[in-house]
XYZ file of C-alpha atoms in Angstrom:
535
model
C -11.863 -31.921 17.605
C -8.051 -33.151 16.407
C -5.192 -30.691 16.598
C -3.630 -30.300 13.588
C -0.020 -29.519 13.169
C 1.371 -25.715 12.567
C 3.521 -26.963 9.614
C -0.026 -28.862 7.586
C -2.047 -26.776 5.916
C -6.027 -26.343 7.283
C -6.690 -24.251 4.029
C -5.469 -26.775 1.276
C -2.534 -26.218 -0.688
C -3.033 -23.630 -2.927
C -5.372 -20.336 -2.980
C -7.632 -19.812 -5.727
C -8.662 -15.988 -6.008
C -9.285 -14.345 -2.685
C -10.264 -18.046 -1.076
C -8.441 -21.717 -0.898
C -9.123 -24.796 -2.663
C -10.534 -27.372 0.245
C -10.657 -30.882 -0.602
C -13.315 -32.268 2.314
C -15.740 -29.319 1.805
C -17.945 -30.363 4.751
C -14.646 -29.311 7.600
C -14.602 -25.991 9.379
C -11.695 -23.885 10.778
C -11.385 -22.274 14.001
C -8.894 -20.196 15.345
C -8.482 -19.631 18.518
C -6.235 -16.761 19.959
C -5.860 -16.471 23.495
C -4.227 -12.312 23.377
C -8.376 -11.367 22.903
C -10.491 -14.756 22.823
C -11.591 -14.321 19.536
C -13.038 -17.336 17.630
C -14.125 -17.768 13.958
C -15.006 -20.460 11.806
C -14.220 -20.297 8.436
C -17.000 -20.913 5.970
C -17.116 -22.263 2.886
C -17.214 -19.206 0.960
C -15.055 -17.787 3.399
C -11.888 -16.760 1.990
C -9.376 -16.739 5.060
C -9.426 -16.907 9.122
C -10.540 -13.518 10.329
C -8.151 -12.671 13.192
C -9.206 -9.322 15.479
C -6.305 -6.998 16.001
C -7.409 -3.841 17.313
C -10.198 -2.417 15.786
C -9.224 -3.977 12.540
C -9.727 -7.463 11.596
C -6.990 -9.248 10.647
C -7.046 -11.915 6.773
C -4.378 -14.782 7.824
C -4.414 -17.820 5.265
C -1.749 -20.548 6.082
C -0.641 -23.247 3.631
C 1.440 -26.381 3.538
C 5.117 -25.909 4.947
C 4.600 -23.122 7.378
C 2.766 -21.264 4.820
C 0.966 -17.974 6.071
C -0.485 -14.807 3.530
C -0.928 -11.917 5.659
C -4.025 -10.731 2.908
C -5.457 -7.828 2.924
C -9.321 -6.902 3.325
C -11.813 -7.321 -0.397
C -15.075 -5.149 -0.437
C -16.767 -8.688 -0.348
C -15.617 -9.119 2.716
C -18.608 -7.015 3.853
C -20.391 -6.672 0.483
C -21.714 -10.026 -1.132
C -23.135 -10.654 -4.100
C -21.052 -7.477 -5.550
C -21.025 -7.610 -9.345
C -17.917 -8.091 -11.378
C -16.944 -6.770 -15.082
C -13.915 -7.607 -17.136
C -10.888 -6.119 -16.951
C -10.627 -3.077 -19.844
C -7.035 -3.963 -19.757
C -7.915 -6.755 -22.204
C -8.684 -4.435 -24.879
C -6.130 -1.808 -24.240
C -4.039 -1.232 -26.952
C -1.239 -0.260 -24.945
C -1.255 -4.163 -23.724
C -1.722 -6.027 -27.103
C 1.308 -7.368 -26.741
C 2.038 -8.431 -23.724
C 1.620 -11.754 -23.067
C -0.034 -12.217 -19.859
C -2.208 -9.128 -19.280
C -3.171 -10.370 -15.312
C -0.839 -11.791 -12.872
C -2.137 -15.062 -11.151
C -5.154 -14.579 -8.768
C -3.114 -16.809 -6.451
C 0.595 -15.520 -6.762
C 1.993 -13.790 -3.601
C 5.052 -12.411 -2.828
C 7.835 -13.547 0.346
C 8.077 -11.079 3.067
C 11.761 -13.156 3.909
C 13.814 -14.525 0.705
C 17.339 -15.824 3.023
C 16.512 -19.326 3.952
C 17.715 -22.610 4.804
C 17.155 -25.654 2.800
C 14.608 -26.827 5.513
C 12.975 -23.972 6.304
C 9.342 -23.702 6.189
C 7.900 -21.337 3.418
C 7.128 -17.960 5.562
C 4.775 -14.854 5.867
C 3.872 -13.458 2.329
C 1.916 -11.032 1.085
C -0.615 -11.026 -2.043
C 0.827 -9.882 -5.042
C 0.248 -6.743 -6.573
C -0.968 -6.216 -10.116
C -4.064 -6.116 -12.803
C -6.959 -8.552 -12.382
C -9.111 -10.293 -14.976
C -12.157 -9.277 -13.103
C -12.744 -5.667 -11.826
C -15.437 -4.923 -8.591
C -16.347 -1.200 -10.663
C -17.026 -0.315 -14.170
C -15.000 2.511 -15.717
C -17.960 5.286 -15.879
C -19.106 4.649 -12.050
C -15.858 5.531 -10.637
C -15.290 8.656 -9.272
C -11.830 8.537 -7.322
C -9.969 11.468 -4.718
C -6.339 11.646 -3.865
C -4.791 13.135 -0.565
C -1.147 13.868 0.392
C -0.535 14.456 3.794
C 2.712 14.957 6.241
C 6.163 16.582 4.900
C 6.981 16.771 1.885
C 9.024 14.214 -0.601
C 10.860 14.143 -3.749
C 8.209 12.046 -5.579
C 4.625 12.813 -4.397
C 3.958 14.916 -7.618
C 4.985 11.366 -9.813
C 2.537 9.456 -7.565
C -0.373 11.924 -8.119
C 0.239 12.013 -11.707
C 0.519 8.599 -12.392
C -2.621 7.878 -10.700
C -4.752 9.949 -12.571
C -3.010 8.987 -15.841
C -3.517 5.005 -14.835
C -6.940 5.520 -14.013
C -8.073 7.247 -17.175
C -5.729 5.091 -19.218
C -5.905 1.968 -18.342
C -9.404 1.798 -17.037
C -11.198 4.859 -19.076
C -11.770 6.292 -15.256
C -12.473 9.985 -15.553
C -13.407 11.448 -12.840
C -11.052 11.951 -10.302
C -11.058 14.256 -7.231
C -7.793 16.085 -5.108
C -8.771 16.751 -1.941
C -6.824 20.278 -1.070
C -4.510 20.688 2.016
C -4.283 17.162 3.684
C -6.880 15.221 5.699
C -8.786 18.257 6.470
C -9.370 19.626 3.328
C -11.975 16.681 2.745
C -13.866 19.279 5.296
C -12.334 21.831 5.197
C -11.574 23.187 1.488
C -12.171 22.702 -2.170
C -11.374 20.397 -4.632
C -9.884 20.003 -7.962
C -10.484 18.204 -10.542
C -7.701 16.508 -11.877
C -7.371 15.189 -15.693
C -3.965 13.951 -17.998
C -3.839 17.234 -19.492
C -4.074 19.335 -15.681
C -0.966 16.413 -13.650
C 0.668 16.716 -17.033
C 4.101 18.814 -15.802
C 3.568 18.825 -12.424
C 6.208 15.479 -11.176
C 8.825 18.109 -12.454
C 8.270 20.143 -9.514
C 8.899 19.316 -6.479
C 6.321 19.233 -3.476
C 2.813 18.392 -3.725
C 0.129 19.827 -6.194
C -2.534 19.357 -4.207
C -1.153 20.690 -0.707
C -0.477 19.219 2.559
C -0.402 19.784 6.452
C -0.222 17.664 9.455
C -3.065 16.434 11.577
C -6.834 17.251 11.294
C -7.800 13.625 10.704
C -11.863 13.811 11.601
C -13.167 9.980 10.777
C -16.601 10.899 11.003
C -16.488 14.702 8.913
C -13.994 12.388 6.348
C -15.808 9.582 5.743
C -19.271 12.281 5.486
C -17.778 14.215 2.484
C -16.706 11.386 1.305
C -20.344 9.550 1.059
C -21.653 13.275 0.311
C -19.462 13.365 -2.850
C -20.027 10.436 -4.296
C -16.376 8.960 -3.901
C -15.839 5.554 -4.353
C -11.956 5.091 -4.515
C -9.691 6.659 -2.052
C -5.940 6.750 -2.284
C -4.027 8.199 0.138
C -0.382 9.085 0.105
C 1.814 9.662 3.339
C 3.936 8.322 5.928
C 3.108 5.981 8.817
C 0.534 8.484 11.152
C -1.390 8.943 7.512
C -1.431 5.051 7.341
C -2.925 4.800 10.634
C -5.387 7.205 9.307
C -6.297 5.704 6.286
C -6.742 2.334 8.512
C -9.460 4.231 10.393
C -11.007 5.804 7.592
C -10.988 2.105 6.231
C -12.590 0.353 9.056
C -15.184 3.613 8.846
C -15.871 2.936 5.665
C -16.418 -0.663 6.287
C -18.750 -0.108 9.569
C -20.889 1.845 7.283
C -21.006 -0.976 4.464
C -19.791 1.658 1.910
C -18.316 0.017 -1.479
C -15.547 2.398 -1.176
C -12.314 1.359 -1.334
C -8.978 2.263 -0.159
C -5.828 2.524 -1.002
C -2.164 3.969 0.958
C 1.033 5.021 -1.391
C 3.925 4.801 1.960
C 5.526 7.942 1.787
C 8.766 9.094 3.789
C 12.269 10.365 2.673
C 13.605 8.264 5.476
C 13.472 4.715 4.568
C 11.761 4.100 7.752
C 8.401 1.936 6.850
C 9.015 -1.352 7.429
C 8.260 -4.436 4.913
C 8.617 -2.536 1.994
C 12.132 -2.585 0.046
C 12.181 1.278 0.508
C 10.513 4.323 0.260
C 9.855 6.579 -2.748
C 12.100 9.390 -2.901
C 14.847 8.219 -0.874
C 17.150 7.543 -3.732
C 16.399 11.720 -4.698
C 17.158 12.179 -1.087
C 20.586 10.261 -1.015
C 21.528 11.771 -4.164
C 20.807 15.299 -3.176
C 22.227 15.025 0.250
C 26.109 14.186 -2.194
C 25.736 17.850 -2.514
C 25.960 19.387 0.369
C 28.341 16.482 1.692
C 30.375 17.762 -1.614
C 30.173 21.250 -0.223
C 30.822 20.824 3.269
C 34.310 18.576 1.842
C 35.300 21.291 -0.121
C 34.803 24.097 2.898
C 36.794 21.437 5.086
C 39.508 21.297 2.905
C 40.245 24.797 2.264
C 41.236 25.898 5.572
C 43.454 24.702 8.305
C 41.793 22.028 10.732
C 38.573 22.889 9.209
C 35.324 20.854 10.442
C 32.421 20.350 7.973
C 28.828 19.523 9.529
C 25.841 18.382 7.413
C 22.634 17.661 9.482
C 20.511 15.071 7.252
C 16.808 14.354 7.535
C 16.208 11.053 9.836
C 14.210 11.549 12.947
C 14.589 7.688 14.184
C 16.215 6.153 10.962
C 19.934 7.017 9.691
C 19.043 5.416 6.117
C 19.927 9.303 4.621
C 22.975 9.544 6.686
C 24.409 6.074 6.339
C 23.291 5.883 2.291
C 24.822 9.074 1.551
C 28.086 8.827 3.800
C 28.593 5.476 1.981
C 27.874 6.504 -1.429
C 30.134 9.914 -0.697
C 33.400 8.354 0.618
C 34.373 11.742 2.187
C 33.393 11.495 5.417
C 34.580 11.119 8.536
C 32.507 10.478 10.802
C 28.691 9.551 10.101
C 26.103 9.467 13.425
C 23.057 8.082 13.224
C 20.129 7.655 16.025
C 20.269 4.336 16.036
C 24.357 4.238 17.077
C 24.780 5.986 20.631
C 27.896 7.986 20.573
C 29.831 9.997 23.207
C 31.152 13.133 23.556
C 34.298 13.277 25.866
C 36.431 10.477 27.738
C 38.524 8.488 25.960
C 37.490 7.201 22.960
C 34.703 9.566 22.422
C 34.397 11.927 19.747
C 36.056 14.827 20.648
C 39.206 12.804 20.992
C 38.396 11.315 16.931
C 37.981 14.727 15.796
C 41.310 16.233 17.547
C 42.977 12.491 16.161
C 42.010 13.294 12.298
C 42.451 16.951 12.334
C 46.149 15.865 13.556
C 45.900 13.697 11.003
C 44.126 15.106 7.007
C 44.574 18.195 8.836
C 40.188 18.560 7.969
C 37.348 16.479 9.254
C 33.901 15.986 7.704
C 30.739 14.792 10.108
C 27.682 13.295 9.186
C 24.938 13.295 11.417
C 20.653 12.587 11.243
C 18.412 15.069 12.836
C 17.632 12.022 14.934
C 21.340 11.370 16.573
C 22.048 12.095 19.399
C 18.790 13.242 21.163
C 18.981 12.000 24.732
C 22.373 13.889 25.169
C 21.209 17.221 24.281
C 17.973 17.293 25.822
C 19.883 15.896 28.805
C 21.945 18.850 28.005
C 19.497 22.055 27.160
C 16.630 19.636 29.596
C 13.988 19.846 26.876
C 10.464 18.974 27.325
C 9.095 15.995 24.921
C 6.249 18.511 22.968
C 4.919 16.751 19.740
C 3.932 18.273 16.402
C 0.081 18.123 14.901
C 0.696 14.013 13.668
C 1.846 12.870 17.188
C 5.751 13.674 16.182
C 8.051 14.130 19.230
C 9.844 17.833 17.905
C 13.320 16.857 18.405
C 15.779 19.953 19.532
C 18.513 20.818 16.288
C 21.003 18.669 16.911
C 23.479 19.591 14.154
C 23.908 23.945 16.166
C 23.949 21.951 19.553
C 27.293 19.729 18.277
C 28.755 22.383 16.527
C 28.959 24.458 19.807
C 29.739 21.400 21.173
C 32.724 21.030 19.575
C 33.985 24.526 19.559
C 33.137 24.654 22.830
C 35.925 21.983 23.679
C 38.631 23.024 21.011
C 38.504 26.882 22.636
C 38.919 25.511 25.732
C 40.216 22.298 26.291
C 43.103 21.820 23.496
C 45.053 24.910 22.291
C 44.383 23.492 18.673
C 42.123 26.622 16.677
C 39.680 24.906 14.210
C 37.420 26.311 11.860
C 33.472 24.892 11.445
C 31.343 24.969 8.720
C 27.359 23.839 9.037
C 25.376 23.020 7.086
C 21.891 21.509 7.316
C 19.878 21.237 3.240
C 16.883 19.526 4.795
C 14.366 21.516 3.431
C 16.486 21.938 0.077
C 16.812 17.709 -0.429
C 13.150 17.009 0.164
C 11.556 20.041 -1.612
C 13.321 18.584 -5.108
C 11.927 17.101 -7.764
C 12.798 13.327 -8.144
C 15.519 11.686 -9.907
C 14.740 8.840 -12.696
C 15.299 6.089 -10.262
C 12.587 7.214 -8.317
C 9.857 8.571 -10.845
C 9.843 5.073 -12.691
C 9.293 3.546 -8.895
C 6.549 6.574 -7.614
C 5.006 4.891 -11.664
C 4.975 1.392 -10.412
C 3.385 2.306 -6.719
C 0.829 4.266 -8.191
C -0.526 1.634 -11.220
C -0.281 -0.839 -8.348
C -2.538 0.798 -6.169
C -4.845 1.529 -9.227
C -4.987 -2.175 -9.900
C -5.383 -3.037 -5.991
C -8.366 -0.625 -6.129
C -10.125 -1.830 -9.074
C -9.852 -5.420 -8.360
C -11.674 -4.388 -5.143
C -9.546 -5.010 -2.630
C -9.689 -1.851 -0.282
C -7.657 -0.953 3.170
C -3.932 -1.678 2.185
C -0.677 -0.115 1.370
C 1.321 -0.797 -1.964
C 5.091 -1.425 -2.344
C 7.526 -3.673 -2.927
C 8.451 -6.832 -1.115
C 12.132 -8.147 -2.467
C 11.471 -6.196 -5.894
C 8.313 -7.667 -6.364
C 4.936 -4.914 -6.014
C 2.433 -6.825 -2.746
C -0.821 -4.938 -0.828
C 0.118 -4.877 2.268
C -2.582 -4.415 5.486
C -2.449 -1.669 7.365
C -0.743 -3.045 9.897
C 2.221 -4.186 9.034
C 3.293 -0.716 7.833
C 1.912 0.845 11.482
C 2.675 -1.258 13.932
C 6.866 -0.798 13.914
C 9.406 1.460 12.213
C 12.313 -0.129 9.582
C 15.703 1.333 11.120
C 19.339 0.827 11.334
C 20.964 -2.547 11.985
C 23.646 -1.379 13.887
C 25.240 -5.162 14.322
C 24.411 -5.621 10.662
C 27.056 -5.812 7.573
C 25.546 -3.013 6.074
C 26.467 -0.196 8.809
C 29.945 -2.543 9.347
C 30.833 -1.269 5.603
C 29.899 2.298 6.889
C 32.101 2.172 9.893
C 35.002 0.434 7.270
C 34.935 3.411 4.562
C 34.867 6.079 7.144
C 37.479 4.436 9.808
C 35.911 5.697 13.127
C 34.824 4.110 15.935
C 31.602 2.163 16.603
C 31.615 4.298 20.246
C 29.451 1.113 21.701
C 30.853 -0.504 24.658
C 30.412 -4.072 24.616
C 26.783 -3.861 27.067
C 25.532 -1.760 24.244
C 26.823 -4.295 21.406
C 24.868 -6.917 23.280
C 21.875 -4.909 23.998
C 21.662 -3.985 20.081
C 22.129 -7.770 19.309
C 19.098 -8.144 21.812
C 16.659 -5.662 19.634
C 17.030 -7.384 16.331
C 14.095 -8.363 14.706
C 13.105 -11.378 15.931
C 12.331 -14.321 13.321
C 9.721 -14.422 11.188
C 9.639 -17.839 8.472
C 7.858 -20.132 11.403
C 4.088 -20.273 11.671
C 4.979 -20.737 15.820
C 7.051 -16.827 15.583
C 4.250 -15.499 14.102
C 1.098 -16.139 16.039
C 2.749 -18.009 19.230
C -0.486 -18.012 21.231
C -2.798 -19.679 18.565
C -3.926 -23.182 17.886
C -5.041 -24.168 14.789
C -7.963 -26.830 15.061
C -9.932 -28.975 12.510
C -13.804 -30.312 13.136
C -15.567 -32.574 11.396
C -19.240 -32.110 10.975
């Protein structure tokens, strides 16, 4: 056996459909994974290299110049010889003017697009879109939709467009809505969803199907799917929900069921990695402007008045950051990623006092997850969690409001007036704005195209402006967070003129926590060796 260069292709330079083009049909490829000792031969009919990670097998395809495709599962991976059918879109009058009905089977989307001239091609994902062949006949499809977790603008739009996409593009007439989240599979009734039923739901906030946290019983859920004859499952929810979807997919694959599982990532905080942004985020930022504007009006109407707005963002401060940048009325923005301190030189209290003396008013935006370490230390709180496993956070808005009042009443002779606004539930319950409605339509249709084409165990989302099918593990393994050593955070500091509250030690630590490089094959899979054997 000869060790080949990690930047060389063991699978050929071009993907063909779900498989690859190889000049030597007698060769086999082996992946040695030192993390778990897993070894798999790539046979001539196998579409890609499979890597064990946890309970799932990851499909990794490599190509020339450091090309890596992190592919998603397909029904044919575990159910051989499935029949295919012509895609009904080719006879759809709405698509008659489209020059190209279908995306190319070997189209991929690059994870990183900023490269140097000698950079390897890096990690890619399979491009979303309709395929020429589908693995379901229209009259055999029995689909279901479930929504889990907290509310977010745009959920109803996604539900509507899944139903309408299945019906109008593929002629699917049997779609069920699962009420009340995951537990609705086995403890609640279902709703029959038709284009008429969902026609106006996008004009309302929340979810017409209801939602809940927890209630995930894999066996009961898959039993229900099997008993009801469901063969397409669309799951709308955040990272915890997508973890549940991955487990459901694994159980379905273990049972050998012809059921496609597709996830639509939902989080108003924009903390899901890989994808460009989450649906509902634009709406949340737009709605947050109303609260910030109200705080600014209050602050400018009284002497030494502070308008304090608490926005969503448990672990990621994107809403607070973007709302601050859009507003231009904010004097200080506090987010979970950027530590701050209250007292002493350069602290928050000193900065507030300075701005009040300069302007006579001040507007502060704080994300709900900011300053939790200070708050927990002060209140000696315990690590309690909700039904989804999320840590229950203390109300940092009320806490910091009281600390500010106490400081100015005891430490200074300055009388202040503080107005506290918490628009959390108002923001996440509103209908989505136009840009999010369009985005939700593309998400829903991409998920439908993927399921009909036989892909399963995937999450759909835009990557660098192109929709792609992303393996569940890439969505659930980490969280998208604001990089405080990035230029966007520097733009915010420049806009507000607030101090960074960072010591030189904090800056060094922040630089260490930056995302590791993902362009090189060696960086992505440092403990693998690709070996080519001739038989």
